[in-house]
Coordinates of C-alpha atoms and ligand atoms in Angstrom, one line a residue:
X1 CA 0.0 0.0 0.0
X2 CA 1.4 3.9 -1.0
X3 CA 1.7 6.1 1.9
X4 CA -0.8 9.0 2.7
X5 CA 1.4 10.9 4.6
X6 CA 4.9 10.8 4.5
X7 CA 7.3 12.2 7.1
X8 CA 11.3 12.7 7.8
X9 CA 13.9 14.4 9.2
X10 CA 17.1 15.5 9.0
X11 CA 19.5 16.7 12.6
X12 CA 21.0 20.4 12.2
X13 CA 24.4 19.1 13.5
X14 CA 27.0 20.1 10.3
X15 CA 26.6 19.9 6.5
X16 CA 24.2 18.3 4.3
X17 CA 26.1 15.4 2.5
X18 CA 25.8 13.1 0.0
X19 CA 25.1 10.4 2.4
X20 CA 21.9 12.6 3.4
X21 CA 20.9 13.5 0.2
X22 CA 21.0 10.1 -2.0
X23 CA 19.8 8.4 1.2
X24 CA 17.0 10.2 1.7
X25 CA 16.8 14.1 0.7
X26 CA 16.8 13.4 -3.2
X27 CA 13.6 11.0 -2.2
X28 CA 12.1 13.6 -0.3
X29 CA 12.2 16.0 -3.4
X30 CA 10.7 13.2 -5.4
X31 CA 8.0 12.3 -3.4
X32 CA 6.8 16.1 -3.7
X33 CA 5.3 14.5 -6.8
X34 CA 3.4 12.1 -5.6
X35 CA -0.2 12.1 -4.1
X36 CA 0.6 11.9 -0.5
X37 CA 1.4 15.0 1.5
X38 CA 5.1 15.5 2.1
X39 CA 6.6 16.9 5.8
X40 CA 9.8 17.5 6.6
X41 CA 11.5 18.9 9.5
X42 CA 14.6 20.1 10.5
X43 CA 15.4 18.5 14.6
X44 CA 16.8 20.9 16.7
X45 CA 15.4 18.6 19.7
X46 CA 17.4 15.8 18.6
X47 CA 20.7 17.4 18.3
X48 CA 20.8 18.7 21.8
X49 CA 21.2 15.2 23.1
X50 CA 24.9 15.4 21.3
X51 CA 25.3 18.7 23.6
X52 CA 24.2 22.5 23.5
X53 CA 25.6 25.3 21.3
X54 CA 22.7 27.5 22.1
X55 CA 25.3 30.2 19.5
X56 CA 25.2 27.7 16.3
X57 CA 22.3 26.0 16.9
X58 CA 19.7 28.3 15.4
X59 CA 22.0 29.5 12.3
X60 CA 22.8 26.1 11.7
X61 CA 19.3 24.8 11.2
X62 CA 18.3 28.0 9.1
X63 CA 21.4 27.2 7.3
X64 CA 19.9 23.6 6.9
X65 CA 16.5 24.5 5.7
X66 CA 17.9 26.7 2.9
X67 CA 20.4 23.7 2.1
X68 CA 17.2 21.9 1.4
X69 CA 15.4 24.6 0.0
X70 CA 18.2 24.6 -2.7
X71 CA 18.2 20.8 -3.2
X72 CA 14.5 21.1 -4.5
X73 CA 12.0 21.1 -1.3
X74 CA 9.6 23.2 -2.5
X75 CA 7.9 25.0 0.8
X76 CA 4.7 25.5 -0.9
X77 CA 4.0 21.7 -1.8
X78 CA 6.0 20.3 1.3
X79 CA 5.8 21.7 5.0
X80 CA 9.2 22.1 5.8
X81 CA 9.5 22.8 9.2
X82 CA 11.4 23.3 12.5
X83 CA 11.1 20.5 15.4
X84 CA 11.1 23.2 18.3
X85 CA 8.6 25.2 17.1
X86 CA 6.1 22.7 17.4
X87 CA 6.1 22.3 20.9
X88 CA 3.8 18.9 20.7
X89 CA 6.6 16.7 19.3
X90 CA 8.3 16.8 23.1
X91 CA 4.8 16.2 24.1
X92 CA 4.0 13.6 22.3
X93 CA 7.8 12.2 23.2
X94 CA 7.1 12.0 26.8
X95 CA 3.7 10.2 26.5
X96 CA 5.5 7.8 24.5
X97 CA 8.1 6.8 27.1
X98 CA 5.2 5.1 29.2
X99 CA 4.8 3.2 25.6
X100 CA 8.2 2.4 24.2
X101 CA 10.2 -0.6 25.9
X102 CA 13.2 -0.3 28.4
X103 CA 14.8 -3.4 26.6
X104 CA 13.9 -2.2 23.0
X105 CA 15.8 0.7 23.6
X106 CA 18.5 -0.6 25.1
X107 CA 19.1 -3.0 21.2
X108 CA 19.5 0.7 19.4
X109 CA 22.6 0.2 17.3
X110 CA 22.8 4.0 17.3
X111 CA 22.7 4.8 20.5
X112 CA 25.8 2.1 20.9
X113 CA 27.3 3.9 18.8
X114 CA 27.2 7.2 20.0
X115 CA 27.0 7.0 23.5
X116 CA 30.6 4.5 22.7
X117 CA 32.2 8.4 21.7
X118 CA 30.8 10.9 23.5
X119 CA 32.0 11.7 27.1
X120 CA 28.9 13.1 28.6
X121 CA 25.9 10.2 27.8
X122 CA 23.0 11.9 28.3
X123 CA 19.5 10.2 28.9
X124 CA 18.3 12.1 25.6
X125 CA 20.9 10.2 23.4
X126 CA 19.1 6.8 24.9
X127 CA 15.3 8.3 24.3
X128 CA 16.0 10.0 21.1
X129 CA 14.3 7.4 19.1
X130 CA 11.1 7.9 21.3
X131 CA 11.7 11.9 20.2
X132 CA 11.5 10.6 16.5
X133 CA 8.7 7.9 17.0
X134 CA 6.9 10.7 18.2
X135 CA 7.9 13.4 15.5
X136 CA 6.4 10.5 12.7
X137 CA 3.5 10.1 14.4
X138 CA 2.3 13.3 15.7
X139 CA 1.5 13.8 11.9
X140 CA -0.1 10.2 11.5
X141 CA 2.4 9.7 8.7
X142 CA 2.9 6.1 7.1
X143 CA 5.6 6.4 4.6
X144 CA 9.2 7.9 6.2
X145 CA 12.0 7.9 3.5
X146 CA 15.6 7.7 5.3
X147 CA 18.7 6.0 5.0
X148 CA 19.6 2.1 5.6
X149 CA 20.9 3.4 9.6
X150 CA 17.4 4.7 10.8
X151 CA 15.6 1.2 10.0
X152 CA 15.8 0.2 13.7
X153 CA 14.4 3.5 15.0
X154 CA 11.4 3.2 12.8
X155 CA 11.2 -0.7 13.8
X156 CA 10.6 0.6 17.3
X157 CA 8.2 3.4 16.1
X158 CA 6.0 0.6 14.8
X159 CA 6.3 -1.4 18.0
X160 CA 5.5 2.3 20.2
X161 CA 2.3 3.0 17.6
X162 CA 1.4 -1.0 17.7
X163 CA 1.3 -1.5 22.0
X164 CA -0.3 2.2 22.0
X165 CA -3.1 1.0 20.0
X166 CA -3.6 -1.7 22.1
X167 CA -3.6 -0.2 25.4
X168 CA -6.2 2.8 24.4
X169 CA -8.2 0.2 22.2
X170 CA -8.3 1.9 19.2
X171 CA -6.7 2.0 16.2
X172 CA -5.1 5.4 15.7
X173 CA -2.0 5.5 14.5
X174 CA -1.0 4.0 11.6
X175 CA 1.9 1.2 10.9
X176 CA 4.4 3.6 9.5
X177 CA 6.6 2.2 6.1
X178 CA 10.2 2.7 6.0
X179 CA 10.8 4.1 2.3
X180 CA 14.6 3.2 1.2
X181 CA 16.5 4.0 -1.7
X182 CA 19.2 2.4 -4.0
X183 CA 21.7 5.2 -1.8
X184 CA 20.5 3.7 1.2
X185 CA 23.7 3.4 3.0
X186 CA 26.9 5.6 1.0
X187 CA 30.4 5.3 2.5
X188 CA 32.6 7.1 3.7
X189 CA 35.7 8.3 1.2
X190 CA 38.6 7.8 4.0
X191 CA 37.2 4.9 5.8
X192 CA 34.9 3.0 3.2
X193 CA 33.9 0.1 5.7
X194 CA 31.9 2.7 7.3
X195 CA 28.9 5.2 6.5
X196 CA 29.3 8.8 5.4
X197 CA 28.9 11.2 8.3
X198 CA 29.5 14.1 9.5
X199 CA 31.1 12.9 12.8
X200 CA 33.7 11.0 11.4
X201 CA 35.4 14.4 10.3
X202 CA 36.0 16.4 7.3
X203 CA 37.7 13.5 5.0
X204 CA 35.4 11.2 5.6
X205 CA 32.4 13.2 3.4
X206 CA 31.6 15.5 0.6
X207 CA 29.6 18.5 1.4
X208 CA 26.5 19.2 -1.1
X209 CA 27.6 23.4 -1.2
X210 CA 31.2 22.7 -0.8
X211 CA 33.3 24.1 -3.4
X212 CA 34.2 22.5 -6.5
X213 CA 37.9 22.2 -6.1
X214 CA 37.5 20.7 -2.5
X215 CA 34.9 18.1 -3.6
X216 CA 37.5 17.0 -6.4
X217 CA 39.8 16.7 -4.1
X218 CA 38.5 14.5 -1.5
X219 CA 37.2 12.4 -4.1
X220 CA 40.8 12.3 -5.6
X221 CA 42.1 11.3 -1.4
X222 CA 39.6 8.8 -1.4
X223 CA 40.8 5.2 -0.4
X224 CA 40.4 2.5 -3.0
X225 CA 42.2 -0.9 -3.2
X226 CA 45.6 -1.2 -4.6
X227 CA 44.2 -2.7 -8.5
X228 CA 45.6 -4.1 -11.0
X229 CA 44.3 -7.6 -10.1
X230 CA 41.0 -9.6 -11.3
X231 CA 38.5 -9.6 -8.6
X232 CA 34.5 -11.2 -8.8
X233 CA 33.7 -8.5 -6.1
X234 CA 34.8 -4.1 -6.3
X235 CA 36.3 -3.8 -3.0
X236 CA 34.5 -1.3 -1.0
X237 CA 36.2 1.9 -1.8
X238 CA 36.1 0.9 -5.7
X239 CA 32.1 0.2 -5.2
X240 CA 31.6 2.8 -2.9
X241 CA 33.2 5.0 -5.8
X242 CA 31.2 3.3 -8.9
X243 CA 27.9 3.6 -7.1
X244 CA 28.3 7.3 -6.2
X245 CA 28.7 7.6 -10.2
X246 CA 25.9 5.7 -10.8
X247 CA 23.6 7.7 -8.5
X248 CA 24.8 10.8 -9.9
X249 CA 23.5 9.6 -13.2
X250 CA 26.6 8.3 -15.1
X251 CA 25.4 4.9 -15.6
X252 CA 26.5 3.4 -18.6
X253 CA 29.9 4.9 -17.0
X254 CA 29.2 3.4 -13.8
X255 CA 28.8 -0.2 -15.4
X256 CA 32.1 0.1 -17.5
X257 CA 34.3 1.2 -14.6
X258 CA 33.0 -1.8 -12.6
X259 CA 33.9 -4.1 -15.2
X260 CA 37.3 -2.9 -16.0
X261 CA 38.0 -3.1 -11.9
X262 CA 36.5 -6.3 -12.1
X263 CA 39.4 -7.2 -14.7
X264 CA 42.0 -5.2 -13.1
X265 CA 42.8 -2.9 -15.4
X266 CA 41.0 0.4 -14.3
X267 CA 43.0 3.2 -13.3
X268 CA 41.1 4.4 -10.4
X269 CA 42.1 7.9 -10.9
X270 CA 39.9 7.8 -14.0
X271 CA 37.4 6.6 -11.8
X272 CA 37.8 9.3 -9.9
X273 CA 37.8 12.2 -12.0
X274 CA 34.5 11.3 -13.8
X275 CA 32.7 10.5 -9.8
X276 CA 34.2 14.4 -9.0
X277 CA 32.9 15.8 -12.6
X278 CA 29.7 14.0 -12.4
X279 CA 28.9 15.0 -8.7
X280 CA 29.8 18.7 -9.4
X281 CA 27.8 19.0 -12.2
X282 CA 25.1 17.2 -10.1
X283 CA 25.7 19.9 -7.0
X284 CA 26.0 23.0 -9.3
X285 CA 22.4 24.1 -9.9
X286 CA 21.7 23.1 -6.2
X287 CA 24.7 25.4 -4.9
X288 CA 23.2 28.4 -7.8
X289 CA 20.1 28.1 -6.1
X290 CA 21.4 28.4 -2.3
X291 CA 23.0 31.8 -3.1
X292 CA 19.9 33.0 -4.1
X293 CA 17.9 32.3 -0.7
X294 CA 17.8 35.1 2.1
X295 CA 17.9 34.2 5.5
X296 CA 14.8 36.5 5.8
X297 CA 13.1 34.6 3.4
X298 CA 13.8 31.5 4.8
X299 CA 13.0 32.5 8.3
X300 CA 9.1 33.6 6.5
X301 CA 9.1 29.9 5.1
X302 CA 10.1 28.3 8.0
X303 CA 7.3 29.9 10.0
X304 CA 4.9 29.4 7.5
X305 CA 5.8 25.6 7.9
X306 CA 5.4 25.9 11.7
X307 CA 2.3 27.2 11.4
X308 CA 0.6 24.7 8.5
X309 CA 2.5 21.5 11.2
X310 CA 0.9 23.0 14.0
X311 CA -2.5 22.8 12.5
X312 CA -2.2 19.1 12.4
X313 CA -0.4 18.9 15.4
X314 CA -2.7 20.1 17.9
X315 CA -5.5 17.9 17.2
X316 CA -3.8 14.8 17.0
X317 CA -2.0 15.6 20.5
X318 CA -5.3 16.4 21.9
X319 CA -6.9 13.0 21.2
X320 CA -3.8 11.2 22.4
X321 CA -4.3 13.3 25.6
X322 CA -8.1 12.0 25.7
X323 CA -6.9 8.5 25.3
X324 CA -4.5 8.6 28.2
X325 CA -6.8 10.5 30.4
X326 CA -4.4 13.7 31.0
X327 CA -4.9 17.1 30.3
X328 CA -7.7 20.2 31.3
X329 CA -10.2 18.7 28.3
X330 CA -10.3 14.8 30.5
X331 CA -10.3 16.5 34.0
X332 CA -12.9 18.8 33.1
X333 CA -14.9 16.6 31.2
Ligands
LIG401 P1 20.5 12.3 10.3 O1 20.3 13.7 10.5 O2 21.7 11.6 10.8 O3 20.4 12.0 8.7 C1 19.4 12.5 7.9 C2 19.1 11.4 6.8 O4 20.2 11.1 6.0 C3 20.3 9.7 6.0 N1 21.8 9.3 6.0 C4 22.3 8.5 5.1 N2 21.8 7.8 4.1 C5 22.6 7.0 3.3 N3 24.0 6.9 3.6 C6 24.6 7.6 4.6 N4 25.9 7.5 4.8 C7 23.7 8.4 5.4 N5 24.0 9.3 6.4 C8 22.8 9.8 6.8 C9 19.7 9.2 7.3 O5 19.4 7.8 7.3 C10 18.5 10.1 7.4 O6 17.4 9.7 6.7 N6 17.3 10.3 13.6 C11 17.4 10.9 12.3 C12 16.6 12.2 12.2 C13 15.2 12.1 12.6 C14 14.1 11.5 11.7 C15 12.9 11.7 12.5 C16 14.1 10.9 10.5 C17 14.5 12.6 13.7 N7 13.2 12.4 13.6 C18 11.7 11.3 12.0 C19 12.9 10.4 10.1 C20 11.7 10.6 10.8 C21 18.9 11.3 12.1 O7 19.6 11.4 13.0 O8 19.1 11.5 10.7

């Protein structure tokens, strides 16, 4: 079944990559075609649980909504929002601890991860999937398109919507659909056993508005195999490289490269050259586009977006309030 409603979001915690956008922003945009309703949201709430910059944290998530602006959301057919200024997300959030399990939690991959390199674990790094349970289903969305790593969070967002429906006895929210894409999980350049981020540092990804010169260059530093053997399988870096080509649209490209690696006779920095050309001429309209955006019209948009979310917002958090028996409407009732 197609989704009616689809949801996602994206944390204001560096630069948009290519990780982000052929994992899930380029799906976003193309979904804006579709017949379901399309909200996305920028999650200020979320990136507190890595720590506070209360300095960066605001530019940074304008900056972020005009990133996306420029990589096609279009604010009058999407609501593109951000988290904190729809106060019922933390709302919701907190009703959903009672709902989410201790022990489900405690199986995040993510959370392993992170909490593993930070020195200050905070309790909001280990209830931050309950935060984005509750920022899906606030909107009764179905379909959230995302990368391969947030599969586990929406896993437990089913299970939170699933044992809520059972405890109130009705069937309100929906069972949400994890929408993934063939860039589900990019690599990173320096390290390709592991996925593109941010965190990793500045080697490890390619910016979408970097400049042209740096993206070439990282792509020429990234880490391939040594060649010049026959293999039956690219190594990771090699397929890491041929499938950022493909995705940038270079396919008939893509599928020769692979072959000659395949036969050992590619010279990566071929490779390499046409992955930096194609993803530049991918980037440039995108980075033409974000000079154009003023951060006064993006702070119009943005409340705009708050204002269209909070419409559907409200309601839904006052039925879940009448289902659990809190708030002035049940004590007065
Ligand atoms: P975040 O901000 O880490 O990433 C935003 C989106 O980019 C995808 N992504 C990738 N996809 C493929 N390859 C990669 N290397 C890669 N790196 C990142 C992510 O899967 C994600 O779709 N918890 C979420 C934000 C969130 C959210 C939500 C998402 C909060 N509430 C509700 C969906 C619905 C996160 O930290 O994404």
């Amino acid at each position: 079944m197609s989704a009616t409603r689809i949801f996602s979001g994206i944390q204001p915690t560096g630069d948009l990559h290519l990780g982000n956008y052929f994992g899930a922003v380029r799906n976003w945009v193309a979904l804006q075609e579709g017949a379901a309703d399309t909200i996305y949201c920028v999650v200020d709430y979320h990136a507190i649980t890595g720590g506070i910059d209360a300095d960066v944290l605001p530019e940074r998530a304008l900056q972020l909504a005009g990133d996306l602006v420029a990589c096609g959301i279009d604010p009058e057919r999407s609501i593109l929002f951000v988290q904190s200024h729809v106060p019922e997300h933390t709302e919701l959030a907190w009703v959903f601890n009672a709902f989410a399990a201790f022990g489900d939690l405690s199986r995040m991959t993510q959370f392993k991860d992170k909490s593993g390199r930070a020195k200050h674990v905070s309790s909001g790094l280990f209830t931050y999937p309950v935060l984005q349970a509750a920022d899906i289903l606030l909107y009764l969305s179905d379909g959230v398109p995302v990368g391969e790593d947030q599969s586990q969070h929406l896993e437990l967002t089913r299970s939170i919507a699933r044992r809520f429906n059972q405890v109130v006895g009705e069937d309100y929210f929906p069972d949400v659909q994890t929408l993934l894409t063939e860039g589900k999980r990019i690599m990173s350049l320096a390290d390709p056993e592991r996925k593109m981020s941010k965190s990793l540092g500045d080697k490890h990804y390619v910016g979408l508005m970097e400049p042209p010169k740096r993206i070439a260059k990282k792509i020429r530093s990234a880490v391939t195999d040594a060649g010049g053997e026959a293999r039956d399988e690219l190594s990771p870096g090699v397929a890491n490289l041929v499938g950022l080509l493909r995705l940038a649209g270079e396919h008939a490209a893509a599928d020769q490269y692979a072959e000659e690696a395949k036969r050992g006779d590619l010279l990566y920095g071929h490779l390499k050259v046409a992955v930096a050309d194609a993803v530049v001429a991918m980037l440039e309209p995108f980075q033409e586009r974000r000079a154009q955006l003023s951060n006064a019209d993006l702070r119009d948009l943005l409340a705009d977006g708050a204002s269209r979310a909070s419409a559907i917002a409200k309601p839904v958090m006052e039925d879940v309030r009448r289902l659990i028996g809190v708030g002035a409407r049940s004590i007065n009732r």
